Coordinates of C-alpha atoms in Angstrom, one line a residue:
Chain A
M364 CA -27.2 59.0 9.3
Q365 CA -25.6 55.6 8.8
K366 CA -28.6 53.9 7.3
N367 CA -26.6 52.4 4.5
T368 CA -23.8 50.9 6.6
I369 CA -24.0 47.6 8.5
L370 CA -24.1 49.6 11.6
G371 CA -27.6 50.7 10.6
G372 CA -30.5 49.3 12.6
K373 CA -30.3 47.1 15.6
K374 CA -32.0 44.3 13.7
A375 CA -29.7 44.4 10.8
R376 CA -26.7 44.6 13.0
S377 CA -27.6 41.5 15.0
A378 CA -28.3 39.6 11.8
V379 CA -24.9 40.5 10.5
E380 CA -23.3 39.5 13.8
R381 CA -25.0 36.1 13.8
S382 CA -24.3 35.3 10.1
A383 CA -20.7 36.4 10.5
E384 CA -20.4 34.0 13.5
V385 CA -21.8 31.2 11.4
I386 CA -19.5 31.8 8.6
F387 CA -16.5 31.9 10.9
T388 CA -17.5 28.6 12.5
I389 CA -17.9 27.0 9.1
C390 CA -14.5 28.2 8.0
A391 CA -13.0 26.9 11.2
F392 CA -14.5 23.5 10.6
F393 CA -12.9 23.4 7.1
A394 CA -9.5 23.2 8.6
V395 CA -10.6 20.6 11.2
L396 CA -12.2 18.6 8.5
A397 CA -9.1 18.7 6.3
V398 CA -6.9 17.6 9.2
F399 CA -9.2 14.7 10.1
S400 CA -9.7 13.5 6.5
I401 CA -5.9 13.6 5.8
T402 CA -5.2 11.8 9.1
I403 CA -7.7 9.1 8.4
Y404 CA -6.6 8.7 4.7
M405 CA -3.0 8.4 5.7
F406 CA -3.7 5.7 8.3
V407 CA -6.1 3.8 6.1
N408 CA -3.6 3.7 3.2
G409 CA -0.4 3.5 5.2
L410 CA -1.2 0.8 7.7
P411 CA -1.9 -2.3 5.5
A412 CA 1.6 -2.4 4.1
L413 CA 3.0 -2.1 7.7
G414 CA 1.1 -5.3 8.5
Q415 CA 2.1 -7.1 5.3
V416 CA 5.7 -6.3 5.4
G417 CA 6.1 -6.4 9.2
V418 CA 6.7 -3.4 11.4
L419 CA 10.2 -4.4 12.3
E420 CA 11.3 -5.3 8.8
L421 CA 9.8 -2.1 7.4
L422 CA 10.9 0.4 9.9
F423 CA 14.3 -1.1 10.9
G424 CA 15.3 -2.9 7.7
T425 CA 18.2 -1.3 5.8
V426 CA 17.7 -2.8 2.4
W427 CA 15.4 -1.0 0.0
K428 CA 14.8 -3.2 -3.1
P429 CA 11.1 -2.8 -3.8
T430 CA 11.2 -4.3 -7.3
A431 CA 13.6 -7.1 -6.8
A432 CA 12.5 -10.7 -7.4
D433 CA 12.6 -11.1 -3.6
P434 CA 11.6 -7.6 -2.6
S435 CA 12.8 -5.9 0.5
Y436 CA 11.2 -2.8 2.0
G437 CA 13.5 -1.5 4.7
I438 CA 13.3 2.2 5.2
L439 CA 15.6 2.7 8.2
Y440 CA 18.2 4.6 6.2
I441 CA 15.5 6.8 4.7
I442 CA 14.1 7.6 8.2
L443 CA 17.6 8.3 9.5
T444 CA 18.4 10.5 6.6
S445 CA 15.4 12.7 7.2
I446 CA 16.3 13.0 10.9
V447 CA 20.0 13.6 10.4
G448 CA 19.5 15.9 7.4
T449 CA 16.8 18.0 9.0
S450 CA 18.8 18.3 12.3
L451 CA 21.9 19.4 10.5
A452 CA 20.0 21.9 8.5
I453 CA 18.5 23.3 11.7
I454 CA 21.9 23.4 13.4
L455 CA 23.3 25.4 10.5
G456 CA 20.3 27.5 9.6
V457 CA 18.8 28.6 13.0
P458 CA 21.9 30.4 14.4
I459 CA 22.4 32.3 11.1
G460 CA 18.7 33.1 10.9
V461 CA 18.4 34.2 14.5
L462 CA 21.5 36.3 14.3
T463 CA 20.3 37.9 11.1
A464 CA 17.0 38.7 12.9
I465 CA 18.8 40.3 15.8
F466 CA 20.8 42.4 13.3
L467 CA 17.7 43.5 11.6
A468 CA 15.6 44.2 14.7
E469 CA 18.3 45.6 17.0
T470 CA 21.5 46.9 15.4
A471 CA 21.1 47.4 11.7
P472 CA 21.2 51.0 10.4
K473 CA 18.0 51.8 8.6
K474 CA 19.6 51.9 5.2
V475 CA 21.2 48.5 5.6
S476 CA 18.1 46.8 6.8
A477 CA 16.2 48.4 3.9
V478 CA 18.4 46.2 1.7
I479 CA 18.5 43.1 3.8
R480 CA 14.8 42.8 4.6
P481 CA 13.5 42.8 1.0
A482 CA 16.3 40.3 0.1
V483 CA 15.1 37.9 2.9
E484 CA 11.5 38.3 1.8
L485 CA 12.5 37.5 -1.8
L486 CA 14.3 34.5 -0.6
A487 CA 11.1 33.2 0.9
G488 CA 9.3 33.6 -2.4
I489 CA 11.8 31.7 -4.5
P490 CA 10.2 28.3 -5.6
S491 CA 11.9 25.3 -4.2
V492 CA 12.7 23.8 -7.6
I493 CA 14.9 26.9 -8.2
Y494 CA 16.9 26.1 -5.1
G495 CA 17.3 22.6 -6.4
L496 CA 18.4 23.7 -9.9
L497 CA 21.0 26.1 -8.4
G498 CA 22.1 23.3 -6.2
I499 CA 22.6 20.9 -9.1
L500 CA 24.4 23.5 -11.2
I501 CA 26.6 25.3 -8.6
L502 CA 26.7 23.3 -5.4
C503 CA 27.0 19.8 -6.8
P504 CA 30.1 20.6 -9.0
L505 CA 31.8 22.2 -6.1
M506 CA 30.9 19.3 -3.8
Y507 CA 32.3 16.9 -6.4
E508 CA 35.6 18.7 -6.4
L509 CA 35.7 18.3 -2.7
E510 CA 34.7 14.7 -2.9
Q511 CA 37.4 13.9 -5.4
F512 CA 40.0 15.7 -3.2
I513 CA 38.9 13.9 0.0
F514 CA 38.5 10.4 -1.4
K515 CA 41.5 10.6 -3.7
N516 CA 43.1 7.4 -2.4
S517 CA 39.9 5.6 -1.4
E518 CA 39.3 2.4 -3.2
T519 CA 35.8 1.7 -1.8
H520 CA 34.2 5.1 -2.0
Q521 CA 31.3 5.4 -4.5
Y522 CA 31.5 8.7 -6.2
T523 CA 28.3 10.6 -6.4
G524 CA 29.1 13.6 -8.5
G525 CA 28.4 15.9 -5.6
A526 CA 24.9 14.8 -5.0
N527 CA 25.1 13.9 -1.3
L528 CA 23.9 14.6 2.2
I529 CA 25.9 17.8 2.6
S530 CA 24.5 19.3 -0.5
A531 CA 21.0 18.6 0.6
V532 CA 21.7 20.0 4.1
L533 CA 23.1 23.2 2.7
V534 CA 20.1 23.7 0.4
L535 CA 17.7 23.0 3.3
A536 CA 19.6 25.4 5.6
I537 CA 19.2 28.2 3.1
M538 CA 15.6 27.3 2.5
I539 CA 14.6 27.6 6.1
L540 CA 16.4 31.0 6.6
P541 CA 13.6 33.2 5.5
T542 CA 11.1 31.5 7.8
V543 CA 13.4 31.7 10.8
I544 CA 14.5 35.3 10.1
N545 CA 11.0 36.7 9.6
I546 CA 9.4 35.1 12.6
S547 CA 12.3 35.7 14.9
E548 CA 12.5 39.3 13.9
S549 CA 8.8 39.9 14.7
A550 CA 9.3 38.2 18.0
L551 CA 12.3 40.5 18.8
R552 CA 10.4 43.6 17.7
A553 CA 7.5 42.6 20.0
V554 CA 9.8 42.8 23.1
P555 CA 8.7 46.0 24.9
Q556 CA 11.1 48.9 24.6
N557 CA 11.1 49.5 28.3
L558 CA 12.9 46.2 28.9
R559 CA 15.8 47.4 26.7
A560 CA 15.7 50.8 28.3
A561 CA 15.8 49.3 31.8
S562 CA 18.7 47.0 31.0
L563 CA 20.7 49.9 29.4
A564 CA 20.0 52.1 32.3
M565 CA 21.4 49.5 34.6
G566 CA 24.7 49.9 32.8
A567 CA 24.5 46.8 30.6
S568 CA 26.0 47.1 27.1
K569 CA 24.0 46.8 24.0
I570 CA 25.2 43.3 23.3
Q571 CA 24.6 42.3 26.9
T572 CA 21.1 43.7 26.6
I573 CA 20.4 41.7 23.4
F574 CA 21.6 38.4 24.7
K575 CA 20.5 38.6 28.4
V576 CA 17.3 40.5 28.1
V577 CA 15.8 40.7 24.6
L578 CA 16.5 37.1 23.4
P579 CA 15.0 35.5 26.6
A580 CA 12.0 37.7 26.3
A581 CA 11.5 36.7 22.7
K582 CA 12.1 33.0 23.4
S583 CA 8.7 31.7 22.6
G584 CA 8.6 33.5 19.2
I585 CA 12.0 32.1 18.3
V586 CA 11.0 28.6 19.3
T587 CA 8.0 29.0 16.9
A588 CA 10.4 30.0 14.2
V589 CA 12.4 26.9 14.8
V590 CA 9.3 24.7 14.7
L591 CA 8.2 26.1 11.4
G592 CA 11.8 25.8 10.1
V593 CA 11.8 22.1 11.0
G594 CA 8.5 21.7 9.4
R595 CA 9.7 23.3 6.2
A596 CA 13.0 21.3 6.2
I597 CA 11.4 17.9 6.8
G598 CA 8.6 18.4 4.3
E599 CA 10.7 19.7 1.5
A600 CA 11.0 17.4 -1.5
M601 CA 11.5 19.1 -4.8
A602 CA 14.8 20.9 -4.1
I603 CA 16.5 18.0 -2.3
S604 CA 15.4 15.4 -4.8
L605 CA 17.7 17.2 -7.2
V606 CA 20.7 17.4 -5.0
S607 CA 20.6 14.4 -2.7
G608 CA 21.4 11.7 -5.3
S609 CA 18.3 9.7 -4.2
S610 CA 20.0 6.4 -3.6
V611 CA 19.2 4.6 -0.4
N612 CA 22.3 4.8 1.8
A613 CA 23.3 5.4 5.4
P614 CA 23.2 9.2 6.0
L615 CA 27.0 9.8 5.9
P616 CA 28.2 13.2 4.6
F617 CA 29.4 12.1 1.2
N618 CA 26.8 9.4 0.6
S619 CA 24.0 9.7 -1.9
V620 CA 20.9 9.7 0.3
R621 CA 17.2 9.5 0.1
F622 CA 14.8 11.5 2.4
L623 CA 11.3 10.4 3.4
T624 CA 9.8 13.0 1.0
T625 CA 12.0 12.1 -2.0
A626 CA 11.4 8.4 -1.4
I627 CA 7.7 9.0 -2.1
V628 CA 8.1 11.5 -4.9
S629 CA 10.7 9.5 -6.9
E630 CA 8.9 6.2 -7.0
M631 CA 5.2 7.0 -6.9
G632 CA 5.1 7.2 -10.7
Y633 CA 5.6 3.6 -11.6
A634 CA 5.1 1.9 -8.2
A635 CA 2.4 -0.8 -8.1
D636 CA 0.8 -3.1 -5.5
L637 CA 2.7 -3.6 -2.2
H638 CA 5.5 -1.2 -3.4
R639 CA 2.9 1.6 -3.8
Q640 CA 1.4 0.8 -0.4
V641 CA 4.8 1.0 1.2
L642 CA 5.2 4.5 -0.3
F643 CA 2.0 5.4 1.5
T644 CA 3.5 4.0 4.7
I645 CA 6.5 6.2 4.2
G646 CA 4.0 9.1 3.9
L647 CA 2.4 8.0 7.2
V648 CA 5.8 7.9 8.9
L649 CA 6.5 11.4 7.7
F650 CA 3.1 12.5 8.8
V651 CA 3.6 11.0 12.3
F652 CA 7.1 12.6 12.4
I653 CA 5.7 16.1 11.7
M654 CA 2.9 15.6 14.2
V655 CA 5.3 14.5 16.9
I656 CA 7.7 17.3 16.3
N657 CA 5.0 19.8 16.4
L658 CA 3.5 18.5 19.6
V659 CA 6.8 18.0 21.4
L660 CA 8.2 21.4 20.4
T661 CA 4.9 23.2 21.3
R662 CA 5.0 21.4 24.7
I663 CA 8.6 22.6 25.3
L664 CA 7.5 26.1 24.2
K665 CA 4.5 26.2 26.5
G666 CA 6.5 24.7 29.4
G667 CA 9.1 27.3 29.0
S668 CA 6.7 30.2 29.0
A669 CA 4.9 28.7 32.0
R670 CA 8.1 28.7 34.0
E671 CA 8.7 32.3 33.1
K672 CA 5.4 33.3 34.6
Chain B
M96 CA -38.2 27.3 -58.7
K97 CA -34.5 26.8 -58.7
K98 CA -34.3 28.1 -55.1
L99 CA -37.0 25.8 -54.0
S100 CA -35.4 22.7 -55.6
C101 CA -32.1 23.6 -53.9
L102 CA -33.7 23.9 -50.5
L103 CA -35.6 20.7 -51.1
L104 CA -32.4 18.9 -52.0
A105 CA -30.6 20.2 -48.9
G106 CA -33.6 19.2 -46.8
I107 CA -33.7 15.7 -48.2
L108 CA -30.0 15.3 -47.6
T109 CA -30.4 16.5 -44.1
F110 CA -33.2 14.1 -43.5
G111 CA -31.4 11.2 -45.0
L112 CA -28.4 11.8 -42.9
A113 CA -30.2 12.3 -39.7
A114 CA -30.7 8.5 -39.7
C115 CA -27.0 7.8 -40.0
G116 CA -25.6 9.2 -36.8
N117 CA -26.0 11.9 -34.3
S118 CA -22.9 13.9 -34.8
A119 CA -23.1 13.8 -38.5
A120 CA -26.7 14.9 -38.5
E121 CA -25.8 17.9 -36.3
T122 CA -23.1 19.1 -38.7
T123 CA -25.2 18.8 -41.7
T124 CA -28.2 20.6 -40.1
A125 CA -25.8 23.4 -39.4
S126 CA -24.6 23.5 -43.0
S127 CA -28.1 23.2 -44.4
Q128 CA -29.1 26.1 -42.2
A129 CA -26.2 28.1 -43.6
A130 CA -27.4 27.1 -47.1
E131 CA -30.9 28.4 -46.3
A132 CA -29.6 31.6 -44.9
T133 CA -27.7 32.4 -48.1
T134 CA -30.4 31.4 -50.6
A135 CA -29.0 33.9 -53.0
E136 CA -26.0 31.7 -53.7
S137 CA -27.9 28.6 -52.8
T138 CA -27.0 26.7 -56.0
A139 CA -23.4 26.7 -55.2
A140 CA -24.0 26.2 -51.5
A141 CA -26.4 23.3 -52.1
E142 CA -23.9 21.7 -54.4
T143 CA -21.1 21.9 -51.9
T144 CA -23.4 20.6 -49.2
A145 CA -24.4 17.7 -51.4
A146 CA -20.8 16.9 -52.2
E147 CA -19.9 17.1 -48.5
T148 CA -22.8 15.0 -47.4
T149 CA -22.1 12.3 -50.0
A150 CA -18.5 12.2 -48.8
A151 CA -19.7 12.1 -45.2
E152 CA -22.2 9.4 -46.1
S153 CA -19.7 7.2 -47.8
S154 CA -17.1 7.5 -45.0
E155 CA -19.9 7.0 -42.5
A156 CA -20.9 3.8 -44.3
A157 CA -17.3 2.6 -44.4
E158 CA -17.0 3.2 -40.7
A159 CA -20.2 1.5 -40.0
E160 CA -18.9 -1.6 -41.7
V161 CA -15.8 -1.7 -39.4
T162 CA -17.5 -0.7 -36.2
D163 CA -19.6 -3.8 -36.6
L164 CA -16.6 -5.4 -35.0
S165 CA -17.3 -6.3 -31.4
G166 CA -16.0 -8.6 -28.8
S167 CA -13.0 -8.5 -26.6
V168 CA -9.2 -8.7 -26.8
T169 CA -7.5 -9.9 -23.6
M170 CA -3.8 -9.7 -23.0
S171 CA -1.5 -10.3 -20.2
G172 CA 2.3 -10.3 -19.6
S173 CA 5.3 -8.0 -19.4
T174 CA 5.1 -5.1 -17.0
S175 CA 7.6 -3.3 -19.2
M176 CA 5.0 -3.2 -21.9
E177 CA 2.4 -1.6 -19.6
K178 CA 2.7 1.8 -21.3
L179 CA 2.5 0.4 -24.8
A180 CA -0.3 -2.0 -24.0
N181 CA -2.4 0.5 -22.2
A182 CA -2.0 3.2 -24.9
A183 CA -2.8 0.7 -27.6
A184 CA -5.9 -0.6 -25.7
E185 CA -7.1 2.9 -25.1
S186 CA -6.7 4.1 -28.7
F187 CA -8.1 0.9 -30.2
M188 CA -11.2 1.1 -28.0
A189 CA -11.7 4.7 -29.0
K190 CA -11.7 3.6 -32.6
Y191 CA -13.9 0.5 -32.0
P192 CA -16.2 1.3 -29.2
D193 CA -17.8 -2.2 -29.2
V194 CA -14.5 -3.9 -28.6
T195 CA -13.1 -4.1 -25.1
V196 CA -9.4 -4.5 -24.7
T197 CA -8.1 -5.5 -21.3
A198 CA -4.5 -5.8 -20.3
E199 CA -2.9 -7.4 -17.2
F200 CA 0.7 -7.1 -16.3
T201 CA 2.1 -10.2 -14.7
G202 CA 5.5 -10.7 -16.3
S203 CA 6.7 -11.9 -19.7
S204 CA 6.8 -15.6 -18.9
A205 CA 3.4 -15.6 -17.1
G206 CA 2.0 -13.9 -20.2
I207 CA 3.2 -16.6 -22.5
E208 CA 2.0 -19.3 -20.2
A209 CA -1.4 -17.6 -20.2
V210 CA -1.7 -17.5 -24.0
Q211 CA -0.5 -21.1 -24.2
A212 CA -3.2 -22.1 -21.7
G213 CA -5.8 -20.1 -23.8
S214 CA -6.9 -17.9 -21.0
V215 CA -5.9 -14.7 -22.9
D216 CA -5.7 -13.9 -26.6
I217 CA -2.3 -12.1 -26.5
G218 CA 0.7 -12.8 -24.3
N219 CA 3.0 -9.8 -23.9
A220 CA 6.7 -10.5 -23.6
S221 CA 9.5 -8.0 -23.5
R222 CA 12.0 -10.6 -24.8
A223 CA 12.3 -12.9 -27.8
L224 CA 10.4 -16.2 -27.4
K225 CA 12.3 -19.3 -26.3
D226 CA 12.5 -22.2 -28.7
S227 CA 10.4 -24.3 -26.4
E228 CA 7.6 -21.7 -26.5
K229 CA 7.7 -21.6 -30.2
E230 CA 7.6 -25.3 -30.5
A231 CA 4.4 -25.3 -28.4
G232 CA 2.7 -23.3 -31.2
I233 CA 3.2 -19.8 -29.9
V234 CA 3.8 -17.2 -32.6
E235 CA 6.2 -14.4 -32.0
N236 CA 4.7 -11.1 -33.3
I237 CA 7.1 -8.3 -32.7
V238 CA 5.2 -5.1 -32.4
A239 CA 7.9 -2.7 -31.3
I240 CA 11.5 -2.5 -30.2
D241 CA 12.8 -0.9 -27.1
G242 CA 16.2 0.6 -27.4
I243 CA 18.4 2.1 -24.7
A244 CA 21.4 4.4 -25.2
V245 CA 24.4 4.6 -22.8
V246 CA 25.6 8.2 -22.4
T247 CA 28.4 10.0 -20.6
D248 CA 29.4 13.6 -20.2
P249 CA 30.6 15.2 -23.5
A250 CA 34.3 15.4 -22.5
N251 CA 34.6 11.6 -21.9
T252 CA 37.2 10.1 -24.3
V253 CA 36.1 6.5 -24.0
A254 CA 34.1 5.9 -27.2
D255 CA 33.1 2.3 -26.9
L256 CA 32.1 -0.1 -24.1
T257 CA 31.7 -3.8 -24.2
K258 CA 28.9 -5.6 -22.4
D259 CA 31.2 -6.9 -19.7
Q260 CA 32.6 -3.4 -19.1
L261 CA 29.1 -2.0 -18.8
V262 CA 28.2 -4.8 -16.3
S263 CA 31.3 -4.1 -14.2
I264 CA 30.6 -0.4 -14.2
Y265 CA 27.1 -0.8 -13.0
T266 CA 27.8 -3.4 -10.4
G267 CA 30.5 -1.2 -9.0
E268 CA 33.6 -3.3 -9.9
T269 CA 35.1 -0.8 -12.2
N270 CA 35.1 2.7 -10.7
N271 CA 37.6 4.7 -12.7
W272 CA 37.6 5.6 -16.3
S273 CA 41.4 4.9 -16.5
E274 CA 40.6 1.2 -16.2
L275 CA 38.7 1.5 -19.5
G276 CA 41.3 3.5 -21.4
G277 CA 39.9 6.9 -20.4
A278 CA 41.1 9.7 -18.2
D279 CA 42.0 9.2 -14.5
Q280 CA 38.5 10.1 -13.4
P281 CA 36.1 8.3 -11.0
I282 CA 32.9 6.9 -12.6
V283 CA 29.7 8.4 -11.3
V284 CA 27.0 5.7 -11.9
V285 CA 23.6 7.3 -12.7
G286 CA 20.4 5.3 -13.1
R287 CA 16.7 5.4 -12.8
E288 CA 14.5 4.7 -9.8
A289 CA 13.1 1.3 -9.0
G290 CA 10.0 0.6 -11.0
S291 CA 11.2 2.5 -14.1
G292 CA 10.7 0.6 -17.4
T293 CA 14.1 1.8 -18.7
R294 CA 15.8 0.6 -15.6
S295 CA 14.2 -2.8 -15.7
A296 CA 15.0 -3.2 -19.4
F297 CA 18.6 -2.2 -18.8
E298 CA 19.1 -4.5 -15.9
E299 CA 17.3 -7.4 -17.6
I300 CA 19.4 -7.2 -20.8
L301 CA 22.6 -6.9 -18.9
E302 CA 21.4 -9.5 -16.4
V303 CA 22.3 -7.3 -13.4
E304 CA 18.8 -7.2 -11.8
D305 CA 19.0 -5.9 -8.2
A306 CA 22.8 -6.0 -8.4
C307 CA 23.4 -2.4 -9.5
A308 CA 25.3 0.0 -7.3
Y309 CA 23.8 3.4 -8.3
A310 CA 25.3 6.6 -7.0
N311 CA 22.3 8.5 -8.2
E312 CA 18.8 7.2 -8.7
L313 CA 16.9 9.9 -10.6
D314 CA 13.2 9.8 -11.3
S315 CA 13.1 11.0 -14.9
T316 CA 14.9 10.7 -18.2
G317 CA 15.4 14.4 -18.2
A318 CA 17.1 14.4 -14.8
V319 CA 19.4 11.6 -15.9
M320 CA 20.4 13.7 -19.0
A321 CA 21.0 16.8 -17.0
K322 CA 23.0 15.0 -14.3
V323 CA 25.2 13.2 -16.9
A324 CA 25.7 16.3 -19.0
S325 CA 26.9 18.4 -16.0
T326 CA 29.0 15.8 -14.1
P327 CA 32.4 14.9 -15.3
G328 CA 32.8 11.1 -15.2
A329 CA 29.1 10.4 -15.1
I330 CA 27.5 7.5 -17.0
G331 CA 23.8 7.0 -17.5
Y332 CA 21.2 5.2 -19.6
V333 CA 18.2 6.8 -21.4
S334 CA 15.7 5.9 -24.0
L335 CA 17.0 6.3 -27.5
D336 CA 14.6 9.0 -28.5
V337 CA 15.8 11.7 -26.1
I338 CA 19.5 11.8 -27.0
D339 CA 20.9 15.2 -27.8
D340 CA 24.3 17.0 -28.0
T341 CA 24.6 17.7 -24.3
V342 CA 25.9 14.2 -23.8
S343 CA 28.2 11.8 -25.5
V344 CA 26.6 8.6 -26.8
K345 CA 28.7 5.4 -26.5
T346 CA 28.9 2.7 -29.1
L347 CA 28.4 -0.7 -27.5
D348 CA 30.6 -3.6 -28.8
G349 CA 31.4 -1.2 -31.6
V350 CA 27.8 -0.7 -32.7
E351 CA 26.1 2.7 -32.8
P352 CA 22.7 2.9 -31.3
T353 CA 20.8 3.8 -34.5
E354 CA 17.4 2.6 -35.6
E355 CA 18.9 0.6 -38.4
N356 CA 21.4 -1.2 -36.2
I357 CA 18.7 -2.0 -33.6
K358 CA 16.3 -3.3 -36.3
A359 CA 19.1 -5.5 -37.7
G360 CA 19.7 -6.8 -34.1
N361 CA 23.3 -5.7 -33.9
Y362 CA 22.9 -3.4 -30.9
F363 CA 22.6 -5.5 -27.7
L364 CA 21.0 -2.9 -25.5
S365 CA 17.6 -3.4 -27.1
R366 CA 14.8 -5.9 -26.8
P367 CA 11.7 -6.8 -28.8
F368 CA 8.2 -6.2 -27.5
V369 CA 6.4 -9.3 -28.5
M370 CA 2.6 -9.8 -28.5
A371 CA 2.5 -13.5 -28.8
T372 CA -0.5 -15.4 -30.1
N373 CA -1.4 -19.1 -29.9
G374 CA -1.2 -19.9 -33.7
E375 CA -0.8 -17.4 -36.5
I376 CA -2.6 -14.1 -36.4
S377 CA -4.9 -15.2 -39.3
E378 CA -6.2 -18.0 -37.1
Q379 CA -7.4 -15.6 -34.4
R380 CA -10.8 -14.1 -33.9
P381 CA -11.6 -11.0 -36.2
E382 CA -11.2 -8.5 -33.4
V383 CA -7.8 -9.8 -32.4
Q384 CA -6.7 -9.8 -36.1
E385 CA -8.0 -6.2 -36.4
F386 CA -6.0 -5.3 -33.3
F387 CA -2.8 -6.4 -35.0
N388 CA -3.8 -4.8 -38.3
W389 CA -4.4 -1.6 -36.5
L390 CA -1.0 -1.8 -34.7
Q391 CA 0.7 -2.1 -38.1
S392 CA -1.2 0.8 -39.6
D393 CA 0.2 4.3 -39.7
E394 CA -1.9 5.1 -36.7
G395 CA -0.6 2.2 -34.7
K396 CA 3.0 3.1 -35.7
E397 CA 2.5 6.6 -34.6
L398 CA 1.4 5.3 -31.2
V399 CA 4.4 3.1 -30.9
K400 CA 6.6 6.1 -31.5
T401 CA 4.7 8.3 -29.0
V402 CA 5.5 5.8 -26.2
G403 CA 9.2 6.1 -27.1
L404 CA 9.7 2.8 -28.9
I405 CA 11.0 1.9 -32.4
T406 CA 8.6 0.6 -34.9
V407 CA 9.0 -2.7 -36.8
D408 CA 8.7 -2.8 -40.6

């Protein structure tokens, strides 16, 4: 009957099973191989400069003058900018994202969610350089007005033309929205209906049910959303290289700042010798950052779910 | 009879050419095959083939004469000239496969010292030679000129800047256009990233190396143009060849940044790219002489333009 399908004979079936298993294993090893080779490459290329410049001077120095006669390779401000910028973007983006997800999953009328959901998905598909261009054309001029207003009487402020930390944070916050919304929404939808029914039957209102029952139940999925949002924010380069100003300064709101990613992108083109190696070290720092964030947040996530059990 | 003689002629030509060079032989085989295929019009065909092949033969011969040139040209010096030196080396080696051109980038003064010591043929310097260097017998051969324009947003009313004003803007001492006779508007200082040739040229000429207070360090000429064009009060510097109407170009010390002014030496934000030799070019080895001849040829001038520089007459 089914001679032509893979479910045909016993022999054929076991051959298919075995070869499929082999193929899956090979595919799985590709990912492992990639992670290992990237890790090794980053350490091999990033560590020498760390030794030559000195760990303390590199990681905790505040002066970045790689091409000066007496070069200085301090990346503390760059590291701080990435930490501060990403944190602020998360603080701004996550509540908006999660609340949008709640709206979509729980309270939105069908017609409204039919408009919002495609919009969010579209937002995820917009290339980052477009975010950057819009930032430079719309956000920066507005920010410049604000800057001129705030620092009207300041003698010492260096005007940046609106390319500052706030602009970068706003762009990043918008960029992480689709990730946070989509994953949180799936997590909320995965919460069993009977939990909601039980809560409502106990006399809780809809809002009480959402915040006391559904959100805690979907916690692990929402944490995943935040982790991925952090990943996207800390790794983004193109958009923020256009709106952050790219000068190395302390991460204050109206300062022109440089992130770990933009530090690499902006100077890789002409960098030579030790300067180039230091850029690889910045890459290593970024790499370690992302690894640590992933591990720590996954640990928190796992710890949380263990307690629930 | 006529057909036969035509074929014979084509054949002989093919045979004769096969000895000349591989690529030439291939093309003529192809054309002689075409001639065979259309034997009806073979007279005409053979004639054209003959004409083509003689032309090919003569140019082939001429090239063979030049490609006899072999040896090596070594240069060292200015990092700013890296783009020009590498492009020139590549194109020259493509033309003369037997000549190797090597370039190192150690800095202008180091390059001049090296050519003085005789360890390289050409010392690259992105500045005019000092008198002491000329006295030591080093000859200044200017191969190109690097020009930089200072641009602001189109609405800016300040038309001219002096060298001192430019220095004080870029070091952060002057931070409002009203101090320079313009509108009461803060100055947004835009520049290039560390390592950029334009930035090093700008800072070297103004003698403000490592002293600039940039509010924006952008990583391409295009980004500088876009930022300056869209930000009121912004000032930036770009290579001369990219200027367009989206920005307002400043005159410096009253001089417009035109090719004529730069060649005449009136515009201060420019610098010569010198390929210095120990003694006149005519005293150099043939391959070094040919390198300079080639740089002055149309092909060489084209190359100078493609790397964004101004040619010297």
